[in-house]
XYZ file of C-alpha atoms in Angstrom:
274
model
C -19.279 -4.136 0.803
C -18.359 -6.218 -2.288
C -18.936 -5.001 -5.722
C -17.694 -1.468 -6.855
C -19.719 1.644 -7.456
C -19.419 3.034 -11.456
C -21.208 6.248 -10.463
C -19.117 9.649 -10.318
C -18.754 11.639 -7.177
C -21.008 14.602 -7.018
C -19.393 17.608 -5.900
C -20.387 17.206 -2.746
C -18.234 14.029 -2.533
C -14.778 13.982 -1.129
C -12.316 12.247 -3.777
C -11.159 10.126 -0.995
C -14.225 8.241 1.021
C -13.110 7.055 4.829
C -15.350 4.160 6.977
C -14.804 1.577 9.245
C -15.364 -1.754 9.411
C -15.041 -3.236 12.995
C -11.137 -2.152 13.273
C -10.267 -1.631 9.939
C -10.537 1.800 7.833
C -11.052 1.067 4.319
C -9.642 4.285 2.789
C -11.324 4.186 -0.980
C -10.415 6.489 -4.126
C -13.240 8.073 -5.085
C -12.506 9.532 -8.734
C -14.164 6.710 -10.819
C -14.665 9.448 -13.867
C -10.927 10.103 -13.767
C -10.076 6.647 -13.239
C -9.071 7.503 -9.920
C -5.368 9.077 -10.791
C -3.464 10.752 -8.495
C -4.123 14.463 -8.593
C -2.248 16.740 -6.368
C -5.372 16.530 -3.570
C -5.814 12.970 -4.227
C -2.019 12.485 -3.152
C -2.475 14.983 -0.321
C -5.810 13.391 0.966
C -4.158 10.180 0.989
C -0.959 11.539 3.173
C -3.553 13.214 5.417
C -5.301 10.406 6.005
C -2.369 7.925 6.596
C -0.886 10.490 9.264
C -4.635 10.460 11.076
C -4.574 6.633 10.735
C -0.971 6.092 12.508
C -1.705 7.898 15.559
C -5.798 6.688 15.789
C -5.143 3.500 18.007
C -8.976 2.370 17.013
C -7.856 1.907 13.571
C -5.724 -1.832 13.089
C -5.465 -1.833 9.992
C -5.761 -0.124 6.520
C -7.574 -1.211 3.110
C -7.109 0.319 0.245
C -9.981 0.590 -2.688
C -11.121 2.263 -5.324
C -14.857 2.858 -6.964
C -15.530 2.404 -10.873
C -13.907 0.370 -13.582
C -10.202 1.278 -12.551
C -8.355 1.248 -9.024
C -6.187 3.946 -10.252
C -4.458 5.216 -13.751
C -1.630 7.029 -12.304
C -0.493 10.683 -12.131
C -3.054 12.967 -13.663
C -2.018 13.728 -16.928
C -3.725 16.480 -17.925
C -3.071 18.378 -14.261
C 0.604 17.723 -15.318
C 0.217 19.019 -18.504
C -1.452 22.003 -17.950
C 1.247 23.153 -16.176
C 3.472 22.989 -19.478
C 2.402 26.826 -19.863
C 4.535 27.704 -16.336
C 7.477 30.471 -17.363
C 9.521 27.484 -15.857
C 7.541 24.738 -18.360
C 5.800 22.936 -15.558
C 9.780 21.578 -13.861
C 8.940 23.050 -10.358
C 5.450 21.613 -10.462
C 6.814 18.575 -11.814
C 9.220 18.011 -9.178
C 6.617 19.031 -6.485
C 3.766 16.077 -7.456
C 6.550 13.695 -7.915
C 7.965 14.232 -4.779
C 4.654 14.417 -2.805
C 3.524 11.028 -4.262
C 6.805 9.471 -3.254
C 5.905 10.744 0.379
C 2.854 9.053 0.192
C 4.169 6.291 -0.851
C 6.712 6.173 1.716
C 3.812 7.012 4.551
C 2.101 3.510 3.608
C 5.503 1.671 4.241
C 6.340 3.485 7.459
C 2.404 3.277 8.861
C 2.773 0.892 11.785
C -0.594 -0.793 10.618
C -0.726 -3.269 8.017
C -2.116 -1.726 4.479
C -3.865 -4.089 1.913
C -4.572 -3.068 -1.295
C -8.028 -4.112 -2.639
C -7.347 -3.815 -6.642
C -10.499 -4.287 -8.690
C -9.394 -3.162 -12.127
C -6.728 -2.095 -13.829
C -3.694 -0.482 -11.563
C -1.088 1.625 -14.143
C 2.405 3.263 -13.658
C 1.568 5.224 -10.295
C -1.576 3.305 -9.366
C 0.719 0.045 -9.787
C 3.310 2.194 -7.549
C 0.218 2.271 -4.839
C -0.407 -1.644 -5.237
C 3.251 -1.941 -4.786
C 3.714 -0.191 -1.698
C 0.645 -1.492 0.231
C 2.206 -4.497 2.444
C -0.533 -6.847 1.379
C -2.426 -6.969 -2.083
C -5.711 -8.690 -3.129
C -6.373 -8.646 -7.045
C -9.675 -9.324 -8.257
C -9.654 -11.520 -11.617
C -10.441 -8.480 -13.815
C -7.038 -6.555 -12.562
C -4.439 -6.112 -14.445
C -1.479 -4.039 -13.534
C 0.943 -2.352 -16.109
C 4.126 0.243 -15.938
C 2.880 1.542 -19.986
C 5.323 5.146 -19.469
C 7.599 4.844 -21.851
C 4.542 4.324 -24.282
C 4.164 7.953 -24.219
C 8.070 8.889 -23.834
C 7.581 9.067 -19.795
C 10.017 5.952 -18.177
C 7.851 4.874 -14.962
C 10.699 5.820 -12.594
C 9.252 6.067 -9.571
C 6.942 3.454 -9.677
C 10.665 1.475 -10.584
C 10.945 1.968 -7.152
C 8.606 0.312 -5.443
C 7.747 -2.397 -8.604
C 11.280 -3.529 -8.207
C 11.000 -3.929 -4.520
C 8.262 -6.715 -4.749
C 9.187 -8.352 -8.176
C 12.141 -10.114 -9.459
C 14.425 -7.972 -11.962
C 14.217 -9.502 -14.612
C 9.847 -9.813 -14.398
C 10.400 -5.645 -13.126
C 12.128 -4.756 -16.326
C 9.814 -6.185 -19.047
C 7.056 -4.350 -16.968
C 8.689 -1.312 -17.376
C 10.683 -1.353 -20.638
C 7.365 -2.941 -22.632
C 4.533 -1.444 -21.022
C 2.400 -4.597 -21.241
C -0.167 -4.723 -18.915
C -0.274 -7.902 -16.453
C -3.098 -10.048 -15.480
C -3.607 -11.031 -11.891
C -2.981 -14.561 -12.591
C 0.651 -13.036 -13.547
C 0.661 -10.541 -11.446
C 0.475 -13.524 -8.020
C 3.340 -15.581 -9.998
C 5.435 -12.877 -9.782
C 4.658 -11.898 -6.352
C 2.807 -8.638 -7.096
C -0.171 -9.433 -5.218
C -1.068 -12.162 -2.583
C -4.344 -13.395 -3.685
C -6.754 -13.604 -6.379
C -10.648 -13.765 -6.085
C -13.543 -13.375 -7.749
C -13.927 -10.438 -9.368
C -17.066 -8.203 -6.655
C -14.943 -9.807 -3.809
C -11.770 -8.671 -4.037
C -12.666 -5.900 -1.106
C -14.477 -7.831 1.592
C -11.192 -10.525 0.852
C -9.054 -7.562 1.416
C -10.926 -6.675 4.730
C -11.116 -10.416 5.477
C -7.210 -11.022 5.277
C -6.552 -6.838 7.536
C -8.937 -8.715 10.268
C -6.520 -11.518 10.773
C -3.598 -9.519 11.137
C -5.924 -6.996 13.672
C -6.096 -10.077 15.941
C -2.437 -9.790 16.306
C -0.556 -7.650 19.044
C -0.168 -3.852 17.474
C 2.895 -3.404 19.020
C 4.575 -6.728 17.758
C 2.875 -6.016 14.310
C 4.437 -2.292 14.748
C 7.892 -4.074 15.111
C 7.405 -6.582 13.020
C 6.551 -4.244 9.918
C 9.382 -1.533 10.548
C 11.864 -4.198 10.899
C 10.693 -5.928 7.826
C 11.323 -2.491 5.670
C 14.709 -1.441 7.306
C 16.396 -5.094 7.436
C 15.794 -5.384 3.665
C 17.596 -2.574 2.576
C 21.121 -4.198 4.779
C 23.823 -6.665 3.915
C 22.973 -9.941 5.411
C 25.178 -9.316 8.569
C 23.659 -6.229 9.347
C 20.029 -7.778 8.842
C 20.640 -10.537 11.320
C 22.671 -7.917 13.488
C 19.852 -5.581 13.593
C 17.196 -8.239 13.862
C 18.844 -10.143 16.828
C 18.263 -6.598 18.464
C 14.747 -5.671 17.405
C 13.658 -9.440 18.870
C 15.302 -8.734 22.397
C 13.772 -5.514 22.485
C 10.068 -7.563 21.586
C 11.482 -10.521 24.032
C 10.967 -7.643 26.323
C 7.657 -6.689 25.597
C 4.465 -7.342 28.084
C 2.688 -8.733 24.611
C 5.301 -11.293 23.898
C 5.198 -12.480 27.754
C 2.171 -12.750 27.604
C 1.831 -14.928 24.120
C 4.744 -17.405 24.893
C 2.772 -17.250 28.225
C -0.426 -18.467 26.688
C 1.371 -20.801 24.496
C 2.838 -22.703 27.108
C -0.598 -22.602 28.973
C -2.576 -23.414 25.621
C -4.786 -20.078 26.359
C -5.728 -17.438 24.058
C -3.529 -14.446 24.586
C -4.981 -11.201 25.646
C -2.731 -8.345 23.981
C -2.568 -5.089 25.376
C -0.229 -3.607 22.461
C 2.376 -3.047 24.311
């Protein structure tokens, strides 16, 4: 599956192209002429899709691609503009597409499968949001990932929200208040993305790195992402209060039994994800 695919989609083609591989769906934008920006269906195939993925128990785990030159520009700017001619100058639409993307975004954190983002080009304002709020990113060498709003008088606000959940402050705001794109090089330092590789590899590394984690108990991965999310937005107390209760709960679990079990026994666990 490595290398990326320049052609457009004919009409025939869904935006949004779904396969498996073994137990992983590789979910890939399809809107390579467009550079893959979030339109109004491309947000809402995306949210359909995640919502089929969390309750398919074949599916362990979720990559994240995109065909052509770019993984994805953003918000479609000229759907958003078009709009300007509404008797209420686009606001209600406006507020509709951001809030829908935010959903989205929101459906990768609270997926109870691991998401990895599979970033082969560049990755702007919302298409950095998406890289942002995948829980594992691959970068290919070409990448480069860049906040550029308030080039054109349009502060990246909501991708503030997820940017400044995986970067430090200071690293968040020069993204966002200078627009400069960031290689992937960078974009690793600062804790953007995981990995970098080869540019042509970046997906099958992406798929690679989703396997390991599908070897792993679905129910203690389930936990063990939800807990991650909700512990980080408490004050210290409350994290280790609410952690101390999440691993009881898992201390209770048949999979955990069963891996301290085979630990002790030096055996290879067999999960039952539950």
């Amino acid at each position: 599956m490595s290398g990326q695919a320049a052609r457009a989609p004919s009409p025939s083609q869904p935006i949004l192209l779904r396969e498996m591989v073994g137990p992983i769906a590789v979910l890939t934008l399809n809107r390579p002429a467009a550079r893959n920006s979030l339109s109004t269906a491309m947000i809402a195939s995306l949210h359909a899709a995640l919502n089929d993925i969390g309750s398919d128990k074949a599916v362990r785990g979720v990559v994240l691609a995109a065909n052509g030159p770019a993984f994805s520009a953003g918000h479609d700017m000229k759907e958003l503009t078009a709009r300007r001619t509404d008797p209420d100058r686009g606001r209600a639409f406006f507020a509709e597409t951001m809030n829908a993307c935010s959903a989205m975004m929101q459906a990768i954190v609270y997926l109870p499968k691991p998401v990895v983002a599979a970033v082969q080009g560049i990755a702007t304002a919302a298409g950095c949001q998406l890289v942002a709020s995948c829980d594992l990113a691959i970068a290919s060498e070409a990448a480069h990932f860049a906040t550029p709003g308030v080039d054109i008088g349009l502060f990246c606000s909501t991708p503030m929200v997820a940017l400044s959940r995986n970067v430090p402050r200071k690293q968040a705001m020069e993204m966002l208040l200078t627009g400069e794109p960031v290689p992937a090089a960078r974009a690793r330092e600062i804790g953007l993305v995981n990995r970098v590789v080869a540019a042509g590899t970046e997906r099958d590394a992406a798929i690679a790195l989703a396997e390991k984690v599908a070897l792993k108990s679905a129910y203690t991965v389930k936990l063990g992402k939800e807990a991650f999310y909700r512990q980080a937005e408490m004050s210290l107390a409350d994290a280790y209060s609410y952690a101390a209760e999440v691993m009881t709960e898992n201390m209770m679990a048949r999979d955990a039994e069963e891996g301290i079990n085979a630990f002790i026994e030096k055996r290879t666990p067999t999960w039952r994800d539950e």
